[in-house]
Amino acid sequence: MPKILTGGVGKTEVADTVGSLRLDGLEITVSNDMDAATKLRSGGADYYLGTCHTGAGASLGILVGLLGQPFCHTFGRSVPTEDEVAGLLADGKKVFGFAIDQIDVIAPVMARAIAARG
């Protein structure tokens, strides 16, 4: 069961949005960037969804610094398709950032792609 942590200014909203989808096999927990970095490194979590006002730097700043850029991806103002997210997941991305005003469209896309990976 994939474990997703949420962080940033919209962490509760992301968790609520993903939870409302009622996707089997996903565990979602409200967290913060420091705790998420520790859990991702130790295998205590699989993915992190971070939000800020722009969807760029602030949503993932600490995680990029602690885990490295190869594991992180920011969407900025773009809205990905499930296929694009599936490709990022296949490339080993585990940490994703997006804008708080796009939670309602991006969080479901992320959750469905992660659930499809199992």
C-alpha angles and dihedrals in degrees: 000000000000114000115215123193122198128208145160131059094320099040095125093046091051091050091048093048094049092043092052089060089066093211113178116239101025125115115193126189132180108237142146133250098261094048090044093053090053094047094045091050093048097044093250090123136021107205142018127207112195129184137197136155096275103027091232130087107351094052092064108013097120094040093051088051095048102034102027134246095274090071096045136075132179121201095197106188097337124104112220127215121234088253091055091049091047089054092051091049090049088052090058101259112155104163122064133182130196141159121281092231090060098052092109092059105030102041093059092047090050094046095049092048092049092046090050090056090054 
